[in-house]
Amino acid sequence: MLEIKNLHARIAEDGTEIIRGLNLTVKAGEVAAIMGPNGSGKSTLSYILSGREDYEVTEGDILYNGESILELDASERAAKGIFLAFQYPVEIPGVATMQFLKVAMNEQRKYRGEDELTTPEFMRRVKEAAAELKIAPEMLRRPLNVGFSGGEKKRAEILQMALLEPKLCVLDETDSGLDIDALKIVADGVNALRSPDRAVVVITHYQRLLNYIVPDTVHVLYKGQVIKSGDKTLAHELEANGYAEIIEAAA
Amino acid sequence: MPAVQETIDQVRQIDVDQYKYGFETTIEMDKAPKGLSEDIIRLISSKKNEPEWMLEWRLQAYSRWQTMEEPSWARVRYPKIDFNDLHYYAAPKSTSGPKSLDEVDPELLRVYEKLGIPLKEQEILAGVEKSRIAVDAVFDSVSVVTTFKEELKKAGVIFMSISEAMREHPDLVRKYLGTVVPQSDNFYATLNSAVFTDGSFVYVPKGVRCPMELSTYFRINEKNTGQFERTLIIADEGAYVSYLEGCTAPQRDENQLHAAVVELIALDDAEIKYSTVQNWYPGDKQGKGGIYNFVTKRGDCRGKNSKISWTQVETGSAITWKYPSCILRGDGSRGEFYSIAVSNGHQQIDSGTKMIHLGKNTSSRIISKGIAAGVSENTYRGQVSAHRKAENARNFTQCDSLLIGDRCGAHTVPYIEAKNSTAQFEHEATTSKISEDQLFYCLQRGIPEEAAIALIVNGFVKEVIQELPMEFAVEAQKLIGISLEGSVG
Amino acid sequence: MNMQQAIKMTAAETALVDAYTAQIGDLPGDGAVLSLRDTLVHELKTSGLPTRRVEAWHYTDLRTLLRAVPAADPTAFAERVDPLVPGSSVLSVRNGQADIKNVPEQLTVRSYTESLLDGSAAAGLSVLGADDAIGRINGGLVRGGLEIAVAAGVEIEAPVEIQVVQSHGQAHTRFPVSFGAGAKATVIERHLSTNAEQSFVSSVSDVTLAEGADVIWIILQQQGPADTHLGQIRFDLGKDAKLHLFVINAGGKLVRQELHGRATGEGADLTLRGINLLGGESHTDLTFTLSHDVPHTTSSEIIRNVVFDRAKGVFQGKILVAQDAQKTDAKMSCNTLLLSDDADFSAKPELEIFADDVQCGHGATVIDIDHTQLFYLLARGIPENKARAMLVNAFVAEIVEELEDDEDLVESLESVISAWLEKHA
């Protein structure tokens, strides 16, 4: 489903190279965890996958279902099914969460040539998904992410993921700032979305989240490259021994 | 009343640079020759069968105007206007006082339909459970038709063109005309006093809550025609009225002048809500053409506990010079000003309000949202003053600007004047841009860039949109989106 | 329309032009300076003093407000007074004449009269624009002042007080002051009158801060109850320069203090704090403009006004952000406490913004004493007049306390404020 080949990318403004020859393959149905120390390029990778213009790809390619997505802008990639759950969801004052959801769902449907949802159908879907994630209807009436607690923001991200039904989900440090109860709710939400035709990329710093969202593969990112790949036991290894050993071995 | 969905969809399909109401209609016109003189004023007055006092009033204004100079303090630039190169009177030929819609030129009705104001429908729908709006349509200089007249009459509400009112209710007109915006108020208002051709007149009697929204649609169609309408609205003791105003003009290369005067009078415990969606032609991408919108709007809270509320959505015109104001004369009176001003391309807006606190315990609220894109200039200019006797005057002002792109300008010029120690004024202003993060977040959810900007901007202006009557709110949001098209990328 | 007609000169305009004519052979300056003076006075004569129709003078109609100008008196005599902060180095200018004795070692000081005579002052004499009435009057009539330089890297411990003392008549002074890269100093520009006789004073300071200079500049205006004070400071902030400008108006009958600055180097930062203590029948105008010319500059402005009696106050503040000046961060606020029904205050805080990636805002309030706070104090047994004085004092003292690094300075300013309040409240 996702194939990243010898990717090199830098910050557009100052030319700092962040991703330096990264290779990664994620199959449909797979949950891949990307781990790595601070500054290894994890969040950058999520932005590059989703098409943020602050970064430039200088070499290599990103194939999504066999096609390069480098020429697509962020909204086109989203409509094709790439979803990024933000580490820091953005507040947009004055825009009601409901309104935002409706616009996003319908714009994506329009892009794919599908009919727009009727209001009752839209409402039904939102209510169902919100109930699963224990999101109060009152929260959906508030402006998007404004005044939401850390946990509420993350749950709102997963709600959006559930409603937009993406094919490739990228979770950027979704566990940061969550207490254990919130973490479980979020993980349950993600697990509910696991399916044979959907891939999930979990970017995280800690093994903790991976106890709840159990990955099929684990990849260690360091200085913009994947320096080691393995199964879920690799995450436990990292938890126990830290990154130093692997980094040394790779050097 | 507001543009129907169809119109909006059609507009979305045409080129970004296209102005949605930029069609021209060929209707036979009765026009005065170009230029301004006492004779022209006499001609206008006689065309309208005005009483002698009205002609005198006009002539007095004209002689005053000749001694005045165009104001230069606003932050707008435009070549000198040749006031003798304009027609001061133009009327569709067949409209010498239609009694009902059936007498109106069908071509004219089609124009209004294109504008999304199906007058006929309005009347047909009269029996149906639905919010209803009485419309007075002004085409170039004259009012062509007013709907729902009969039904309003039952409630005792007078809603007709001001020329008609001058003949049918001369005492009311004479009593109130020019008492809020005096003849010599400013250059454009004085010009209007001399040459105004038509406009709407509303009188809501004591204790009456006007049973429906009243609305006027202004359209400039003729070339080189100045539109000088005059609106006078009086809410007698305890009365309430909500009034909506919409405006459009065809696309033309040359600039057209619009210099209206609106006077509102609220007596004891009365309330007037005045909403405007201004969508005159803004000129093309190069800044050619477009309307000069030089308007004087002022409300007088003459009675105790009266209230006047202005809401405006300004998206059109090449130049807007407009300060809908409130004189808070009655004790306990309240003034409100809610504004959205969107400028794109080469548009220039210098707009705001004045809240003049004269009475005791008066309060006012100003919420202004300016959005500048393209190479436009967007200025908020507002005055809040409390006079010596305005004990406990209160004002809250919030004035936010949003810049889209780095070639436009957003300016804030408030004048805050307190002469009473018990006055409490609060003013806040901010300037910011749409953050990259907000935009990317929307894109990542699959919302294309222009839709994302429209969404964020509509969030930014929400407080004001909420003040508009429902039908206008939907129209206004779409207009803002359309106005900002082509502002990025 | 009536622009073409010759305006009839007011008494004050006539007096100013006469003052120039009377001293014509006596005013210092080389050819260039003298011809500049001629031009400036000619402009004053033809366009007159500004009226409210000039936007920059909207609330201070100088033409109407300036009723009379006392004649210059070369024999006027004023004594120097103790410095505001004990231990300061004092450079005194009495009745317009600089005294350059006792100059501290770290400063290079020269009499401005010398600069006029050798013509090096000519460039600085130009006005800031057509509305610059203060620059025009001062440029036409200036006789003396001080030219001060603080060399690069020099840090001056004790405050430097520029003490401009006046008894009566006229005084027109200038103070070009430059701070070299990394220089650090506290300067107190203090204007005061030794008696109640009428004075007409104009003063222009022209301050430049080179890269990384860090300066606290205090303007303390304590003129007499009959005096007219027209002050102006121009400042230019270079790369990473930091200026903390603190203005206190606590005197005068007709006062306009202008502050005009530009942030011309990235990383430049201005902190402006202003206190207007207004009473009697005075009219006081504080007018400020700051142009953010380059990216990444910051400014913060807080003005606090307390207005008693029949006093009138004005604050005009304008922040300009040039098209290139992305990432500007500017916040301005103006808060007024009106304490008499005969007092009035007008504020015009403007933003003029041409760059989109900026954070700019302003706030303005006019308030009454907080009744719950007052009640709290009364309930604790504090008499009303005392309680009010405490609250008023707290309202302005708040921004003095920001200068906490220099305790002596804070204390001195606080005592100026409380002395003024005791006299007027």
Tab-separated table of C-alpha atoms in Angstrom, chain C residues 57-423:
chain	number	residue	atom	x	y	z
C	57	TRP	CA	-3.038	67.271	15.312
C	58	HIS	CA	-6.682	66.228	15.381
C	59	TYR	CA	-7.015	66.486	19.135
C	60	THR	CA	-4.487	69.267	19.706
C	61	ASP	CA	-5.472	72.242	17.649
C	62	LEU	CA	-2.258	74.108	18.283
C	63	ARG	CA	-3.392	77.139	16.371
C	64	THR	CA	-6.329	77.635	18.742
C	65	LEU	CA	-4.736	76.343	21.924
C	66	LEU	CA	-1.519	78.323	21.761
C	67	ARG	CA	-2.875	81.717	22.656
C	68	ALA	CA	0.359	83.533	23.409
C	69	VAL	CA	4.089	83.008	23.361
C	70	PRO	CA	6.253	84.843	25.880
C	71	ALA	CA	9.151	86.827	24.449
C	72	ALA	CA	12.626	85.373	24.703
C	73	ASP	CA	14.573	86.851	27.605
C	74	PRO	CA	18.342	86.471	27.275
C	75	THR	CA	18.780	87.563	30.884
C	76	ALA	CA	16.611	84.768	32.303
C	77	PHE	CA	18.306	82.852	35.051
C	78	ALA	CA	17.607	79.360	36.338
C	79	GLU	CA	19.524	77.315	38.851
C	80	ARG	CA	20.292	73.695	38.590
C	81	VAL	CA	18.407	71.374	40.881
C	82	ASP	CA	19.232	68.085	42.536
C	83	PRO	CA	19.101	65.159	40.163
C	84	LEU	CA	16.073	62.892	40.169
C	85	VAL	CA	18.146	59.888	41.139
C	86	PRO	CA	20.882	60.577	43.693
C	87	GLY	CA	24.329	59.869	42.276
C	88	SER	CA	23.419	60.649	38.663
C	89	SER	CA	25.786	62.576	36.409
C	90	VAL	CA	24.041	65.826	35.585
C	91	LEU	CA	24.412	67.686	32.303
C	92	SER	CA	22.466	70.871	32.658
C	93	VAL	CA	20.919	73.170	30.126
C	94	ARG	CA	19.578	76.323	31.705
C	95	ASN	CA	17.325	78.673	29.789
C	96	GLY	CA	18.488	77.033	26.618
C	97	GLN	CA	22.217	77.298	27.297
C	98	ALA	CA	24.252	74.167	27.846
C	99	ASP	CA	26.740	73.877	30.643
C	100	ILE	CA	29.355	71.295	29.766
C	101	LYS	CA	31.314	71.254	32.945
C	102	ASN	CA	31.579	68.049	34.980
C	103	VAL	CA	31.148	65.677	32.074
C	104	PRO	CA	31.621	62.062	33.137
C	105	GLU	CA	34.590	60.376	31.541
C	106	GLN	CA	32.669	57.743	29.658
C	107	LEU	CA	30.744	60.308	27.606
C	108	THR	CA	31.789	62.478	24.721
C	109	VAL	CA	29.838	65.701	25.045
C	110	ARG	CA	29.861	68.772	22.915
C	111	SER	CA	27.734	71.906	22.991
C	112	TYR	CA	25.117	71.757	20.252
C	113	THR	CA	25.697	75.455	19.612
C	114	GLU	CA	29.105	74.463	18.209
C	115	SER	CA	27.447	72.041	15.815
C	116	LEU	CA	25.129	74.768	14.632
C	117	LEU	CA	28.045	77.125	14.111
C	118	ASP	CA	30.160	74.649	12.158
C	119	GLY	CA	27.164	73.405	10.188
C	120	SER	CA	27.408	69.743	11.252
C	121	ALA	CA	23.923	70.107	12.754
C	122	ALA	CA	22.334	70.983	9.404
C	123	ALA	CA	21.315	67.471	8.358
C	124	GLY	CA	19.552	66.770	11.639
C	125	LEU	CA	17.524	69.976	11.441
C	126	SER	CA	15.141	68.691	8.811
C	127	VAL	CA	11.512	68.124	9.737
C	128	LEU	CA	9.877	64.699	9.826
C	129	GLY	CA	7.123	65.701	7.444
C	130	ALA	CA	4.713	68.473	6.568
C	131	ASP	CA	2.933	68.046	9.923
C	132	ASP	CA	6.078	68.320	12.018
C	133	ALA	CA	5.309	71.648	13.689
C	134	ILE	CA	7.615	70.924	16.612
C	135	GLY	CA	10.557	70.170	14.353
C	136	ARG	CA	9.822	73.369	12.460
C	137	ILE	CA	9.616	75.669	15.478
C	138	ASN	CA	12.599	74.081	17.130
C	139	GLY	CA	14.700	74.030	13.978
C	140	GLY	CA	13.994	77.691	13.366
C	141	LEU	CA	14.792	78.876	16.855
C	142	VAL	CA	17.168	76.378	18.470
C	143	ARG	CA	20.198	77.947	20.133
C	144	GLY	CA	21.742	75.212	22.185
C	145	GLY	CA	21.715	71.757	23.607
C	146	LEU	CA	24.075	68.857	23.872
C	147	GLU	CA	25.559	66.423	21.452
C	148	ILE	CA	26.356	63.231	23.309
C	149	ALA	CA	28.084	60.051	22.221
C	150	VAL	CA	28.473	56.848	24.165
C	151	ALA	CA	31.179	54.767	22.562
C	152	ALA	CA	30.734	51.149	21.557
C	153	GLY	CA	30.892	48.681	24.395
C	154	VAL	CA	30.730	51.328	27.111
C	155	GLU	CA	28.438	50.558	30.013
C	156	ILE	CA	27.540	53.461	32.230
C	157	GLU	CA	26.474	52.544	35.727
C	158	ALA	CA	25.030	55.765	37.125
C	159	PRO	CA	22.134	57.422	35.284
C	160	VAL	CA	22.945	60.436	33.141
C	161	GLU	CA	20.492	63.251	33.750
C	162	ILE	CA	20.025	65.826	31.015
C	163	GLN	CA	18.498	68.551	33.105
C	164	VAL	CA	16.703	71.199	31.085
C	165	VAL	CA	15.736	73.964	33.486
C	166	GLN	CA	13.791	77.053	32.658
C	167	SER	CA	12.558	80.083	34.545
C	168	HIS	CA	10.614	82.071	31.938
C	169	GLY	CA	10.720	83.258	28.339
C	170	GLN	CA	11.680	80.851	25.592
C	171	ALA	CA	14.090	77.969	25.220
C	172	HIS	CA	14.683	75.785	22.188
C	173	THR	CA	17.101	72.925	22.606
C	174	ARG	CA	18.326	69.843	20.795
C	175	PHE	CA	19.998	66.655	21.919
C	176	PRO	CA	21.553	64.383	19.306
C	177	VAL	CA	22.642	61.315	21.272
C	178	SER	CA	24.291	58.222	19.853
C	179	PHE	CA	24.931	54.901	21.511
C	180	GLY	CA	27.618	52.712	20.000
C	181	ALA	CA	27.309	48.965	19.502
C	182	GLY	CA	26.715	47.182	22.770
C	183	ALA	CA	26.639	50.398	24.799
C	184	LYS	CA	24.489	50.369	27.898
C	185	ALA	CA	23.132	53.374	29.763
C	186	THR	CA	20.238	55.019	31.552
C	187	VAL	CA	19.437	58.569	30.487
C	188	ILE	CA	16.970	60.855	32.200
C	189	GLU	CA	15.777	63.708	30.025
C	190	ARG	CA	14.188	66.000	32.538
C	191	HIS	CA	12.349	69.214	31.777
C	192	LEU	CA	11.380	71.464	34.597
C	193	SER	CA	10.559	74.996	35.484
C	194	THR	CA	11.855	76.795	38.546
C	195	ASN	CA	8.895	79.130	38.936
C	196	ALA	CA	5.313	79.806	37.884
C	197	GLU	CA	6.140	82.375	35.227
C	198	GLN	CA	5.271	81.616	31.642
C	199	SER	CA	7.739	79.714	29.471
C	200	PHE	CA	7.619	78.429	25.947
C	201	VAL	CA	9.906	75.456	25.464
C	202	SER	CA	10.695	73.277	22.525
C	203	SER	CA	13.072	70.351	22.627
C	204	VAL	CA	14.087	67.694	20.148
C	205	SER	CA	16.140	64.629	21.061
C	206	ASP	CA	17.579	62.566	18.267
C	207	VAL	CA	18.677	59.194	19.532
C	208	THR	CA	20.362	56.373	17.647
C	209	LEU	CA	21.108	52.941	19.024
C	210	ALA	CA	23.701	50.863	17.183
C	211	GLU	CA	23.739	47.077	17.180
C	212	GLY	CA	23.006	45.537	20.530
C	213	ALA	CA	22.859	48.821	22.455
C	214	ASP	CA	20.667	48.624	25.537
C	215	VAL	CA	19.242	51.899	26.767
C	216	ILE	CA	16.717	53.102	29.294
C	217	TRP	CA	15.588	56.607	28.377
C	218	ILE	CA	13.307	58.468	30.753
C	219	ILE	CA	11.518	61.653	29.762
C	220	LEU	CA	10.227	63.443	32.816
C	221	GLN	CA	8.295	66.591	32.067
C	222	GLN	CA	7.624	68.792	35.108
C	223	GLN	CA	6.997	72.209	33.641
C	224	GLY	CA	5.162	74.949	35.505
C	225	PRO	CA	1.395	75.499	35.416
C	226	ALA	CA	1.631	78.290	32.823
C	227	ASP	CA	4.160	76.671	30.506
C	228	THR	CA	3.955	75.400	26.974
C	229	HIS	CA	6.134	72.398	26.315
C	230	LEU	CA	6.651	71.016	22.836
C	231	GLY	CA	8.879	67.966	23.056
C	232	GLN	CA	9.976	65.459	20.508
C	233	ILE	CA	12.208	62.430	20.558
C	234	ARG	CA	13.270	60.668	17.392
C	235	PHE	CA	14.898	57.298	17.719
C	236	ASP	CA	16.383	54.703	15.470
C	237	LEU	CA	16.898	51.137	16.667
C	238	GLY	CA	19.592	49.090	14.995
C	239	LYS	CA	20.051	45.335	14.985
C	240	ASP	CA	19.201	43.760	18.349
C	241	ALA	CA	19.078	47.203	19.951
C	242	LYS	CA	16.852	47.518	22.980
C	243	LEU	CA	15.229	50.717	24.090
C	244	HIS	CA	13.078	51.104	27.146
C	245	LEU	CA	11.462	54.476	26.745
C	246	PHE	CA	9.609	55.826	29.719
C	247	VAL	CA	7.657	59.063	29.542
C	248	ILE	CA	6.052	60.875	32.450
C	249	ASN	CA	4.097	64.046	31.920
C	250	ALA	CA	3.503	65.734	35.248
C	251	GLY	CA	3.296	69.425	34.499
C	252	GLY	CA	2.736	72.155	31.949
C	253	LYS	CA	-0.289	74.017	30.691
C	254	LEU	CA	-0.100	73.041	27.035
C	255	VAL	CA	2.029	70.007	26.361
C	256	ARG	CA	2.720	67.923	23.306
C	257	GLN	CA	5.329	65.237	23.612
C	258	GLU	CA	6.026	63.344	20.427
C	259	LEU	CA	7.859	60.048	20.176
C	260	HIS	CA	8.817	58.955	16.681
C	261	GLY	CA	10.821	55.829	16.118
C	262	ARG	CA	11.928	53.319	13.582
C	263	ALA	CA	13.055	49.773	14.102
C	264	THR	CA	15.633	49.449	11.334
C	265	GLY	CA	17.619	46.412	12.457
C	266	GLU	CA	16.360	42.868	12.898
C	267	GLY	CA	15.858	41.896	16.494
C	268	ALA	CA	15.273	45.505	17.587
C	269	ASP	CA	12.937	45.897	20.521
C	270	LEU	CA	11.101	48.860	21.956
C	271	THR	CA	9.362	48.983	25.283
C	272	LEU	CA	7.392	52.179	25.718
C	273	ARG	CA	5.740	53.062	28.978
C	274	GLY	CA	3.949	56.337	29.427
C	275	ILE	CA	2.255	57.981	32.368
C	276	ASN	CA	0.204	61.110	31.982
C	277	LEU	CA	-0.672	62.782	35.261
C	278	LEU	CA	-3.082	65.490	34.256
C	279	GLY	CA	-4.786	68.128	36.361
C	280	GLY	CA	-5.804	71.779	36.463
C	281	GLU	CA	-6.732	73.341	33.144
C	282	SER	CA	-3.970	71.687	31.204
C	283	HIS	CA	-3.956	70.115	27.787
C	284	THR	CA	-1.484	67.281	27.305
C	285	ASP	CA	-0.871	65.288	24.161
C	286	LEU	CA	1.343	62.244	23.885
C	287	THR	CA	1.819	61.236	20.261
C	288	PHE	CA	3.737	58.173	19.265
C	289	THR	CA	4.632	56.528	15.980
C	290	LEU	CA	6.756	53.483	15.454
C	291	SER	CA	7.649	52.084	12.106
C	292	HIS	CA	8.675	48.457	12.003
C	293	ASP	CA	10.815	48.567	8.861
C	294	VAL	CA	12.461	45.140	8.895
C	295	PRO	CA	11.449	41.586	9.867
C	296	HIS	CA	11.635	40.197	13.393
C	297	THR	CA	11.265	43.341	15.442
C	298	THR	CA	9.130	43.690	18.526
C	299	SER	CA	7.488	46.446	20.468
C	300	SER	CA	5.220	46.814	23.428
C	301	GLU	CA	3.553	50.021	24.514
C	302	ILE	CA	1.536	50.726	27.634
C	303	ILE	CA	0.168	54.159	28.406
C	304	ARG	CA	-1.626	54.976	31.650
C	305	ASN	CA	-3.490	58.228	32.106
C	306	VAL	CA	-5.109	59.749	35.141
C	307	VAL	CA	-7.103	62.875	34.541
C	308	PHE	CA	-8.319	65.283	37.240
C	309	ASP	CA	-10.002	68.678	37.304
C	310	ARG	CA	-10.600	70.257	33.926
C	311	ALA	CA	-7.643	68.650	32.275
C	312	LYS	CA	-7.698	67.313	28.763
C	313	GLY	CA	-5.518	64.463	27.627
C	314	VAL	CA	-4.670	62.918	24.295
C	315	PHE	CA	-2.859	59.798	23.258
C	316	GLN	CA	-2.215	59.064	19.626
C	317	GLY	CA	-0.279	55.936	18.903
C	318	LYS	CA	0.477	54.550	15.510
C	319	ILE	CA	2.234	51.315	14.736
C	320	LEU	CA	3.293	50.884	11.144
C	321	VAL	CA	4.421	47.563	9.804
C	322	ALA	CA	6.177	47.749	6.450
C	323	GLN	CA	5.591	45.132	3.790
C	324	ASP	CA	8.950	43.480	4.466
C	325	ALA	CA	8.564	43.492	8.207
C	326	GLN	CA	7.272	39.948	8.611
C	327	LYS	CA	7.153	38.399	12.082
C	328	THR	CA	6.621	41.749	13.730
C	329	ASP	CA	5.169	41.481	17.183
C	330	ALA	CA	3.610	44.676	18.474
C	331	LYS	CA	1.187	45.267	21.291
C	332	MET	CA	-0.082	48.648	22.368
C	333	SER	CA	-2.480	49.556	25.108
C	334	CYS	CA	-3.792	52.786	26.518
C	335	ASN	CA	-5.743	52.866	29.758
C	336	THR	CA	-7.359	55.941	31.192
C	337	LEU	CA	-8.811	56.733	34.540
C	338	LEU	CA	-11.099	59.761	34.296
C	339	LEU	CA	-11.502	61.242	37.750
C	340	SER	CA	-13.575	64.325	37.092
C	341	ASP	CA	-16.665	65.038	35.052
C	342	ASP	CA	-14.962	68.085	33.613
C	343	ALA	CA	-11.955	66.147	32.465
C	344	ASP	CA	-11.642	64.536	29.102
C	345	PHE	CA	-9.400	62.132	27.308
C	346	SER	CA	-9.161	61.107	23.689
C	347	ALA	CA	-7.241	58.166	22.368
C	348	LYS	CA	-6.402	57.162	18.840
C	349	PRO	CA	-4.432	53.923	18.790
C	350	GLU	CA	-3.754	53.083	15.149
C	351	LEU	CA	-2.419	50.089	13.335
C	352	GLU	CA	-1.193	50.400	9.782
C	353	ILE	CA	-0.164	47.022	8.515
C	354	PHE	CA	1.260	45.911	5.194
C	355	ALA	CA	2.799	42.563	6.150
C	356	ASP	CA	0.679	39.502	6.714
C	357	ASP	CA	2.745	37.344	9.014
C	358	VAL	CA	2.536	39.553	12.066
C	359	GLN	CA	1.010	39.643	15.494
C	360	CYS	CA	-0.239	43.124	16.156
C	361	GLY	CA	-2.875	44.389	18.472
C	362	HIS	CA	-3.971	47.310	20.518
C	363	GLY	CA	-6.341	47.861	23.335
C	364	ALA	CA	-7.765	50.995	24.862
C	365	THR	CA	-9.949	51.444	27.874
C	366	VAL	CA	-11.515	54.317	29.715
C	367	ILE	CA	-12.519	53.315	33.168
C	368	ASP	CA	-13.727	54.521	36.495
C	369	ILE	CA	-12.228	53.478	39.821
C	370	ASP	CA	-13.207	49.889	40.492
C	371	HIS	CA	-16.020	50.099	42.996
C	372	THR	CA	-15.517	46.672	44.480
C	373	GLN	CA	-11.861	47.444	45.136
C	374	LEU	CA	-12.800	50.775	46.643
C	375	PHE	CA	-15.394	49.152	48.836
C	376	TYR	CA	-12.894	46.578	49.996
C	377	LEU	CA	-10.521	49.280	51.150
C	378	LEU	CA	-13.311	51.245	52.830
C	379	ALA	CA	-14.447	48.099	54.601
C	380	ARG	CA	-10.937	47.781	55.981
C	381	GLY	CA	-11.300	51.217	57.534
C	382	ILE	CA	-9.362	53.264	54.999
C	383	PRO	CA	-10.933	56.701	54.422
C	384	GLU	CA	-12.335	57.257	50.948
C	385	ASN	CA	-9.897	59.912	49.733
C	386	LYS	CA	-6.979	57.809	50.888
C	387	ALA	CA	-8.458	54.696	49.343
C	388	ARG	CA	-8.979	56.437	46.013
C	389	ALA	CA	-5.431	57.768	46.067
C	390	MET	CA	-4.160	54.259	46.704
C	391	LEU	CA	-6.052	52.856	43.764
C	392	VAL	CA	-5.002	55.634	41.419
C	393	ASN	CA	-1.441	55.215	42.501
C	394	ALA	CA	-1.607	51.492	41.952
C	395	PHE	CA	-2.967	52.065	38.453
C	396	VAL	CA	0.163	53.914	37.350
C	397	ALA	CA	2.766	52.479	39.697
C	398	GLU	CA	2.302	49.096	38.088
C	399	ILE	CA	4.294	50.092	35.045
C	400	VAL	CA	7.018	51.848	37.005
C	401	GLU	CA	7.752	48.653	38.846
C	402	GLU	CA	8.813	47.051	35.590
C	403	LEU	CA	12.058	48.967	35.961
C	404	GLU	CA	12.840	46.807	38.952
C	405	ASP	CA	16.506	46.372	38.021
C	406	ASP	CA	17.174	49.859	39.171
C	407	GLU	CA	15.686	50.328	42.615
C	408	ASP	CA	16.790	53.935	43.034
C	409	LEU	CA	15.186	54.855	39.746
C	410	VAL	CA	11.919	53.118	40.623
C	411	GLU	CA	11.846	54.816	43.977
C	412	SER	CA	12.531	58.247	42.509
C	413	LEU	CA	9.831	57.894	39.875
C	414	GLU	CA	7.355	56.604	42.418
C	415	SER	CA	7.998	59.580	44.619
C	416	VAL	CA	7.426	61.944	41.678
C	417	ILE	CA	4.096	60.225	41.075
C	418	SER	CA	2.940	60.142	44.661
C	419	ALA	CA	3.973	63.759	45.209
C	420	TRP	CA	1.954	64.776	42.177
C	421	LEU	CA	-1.061	62.759	43.259
C	422	GLU	CA	-0.943	64.164	46.769
C	423	LYS	CA	-1.036	67.653	45.354
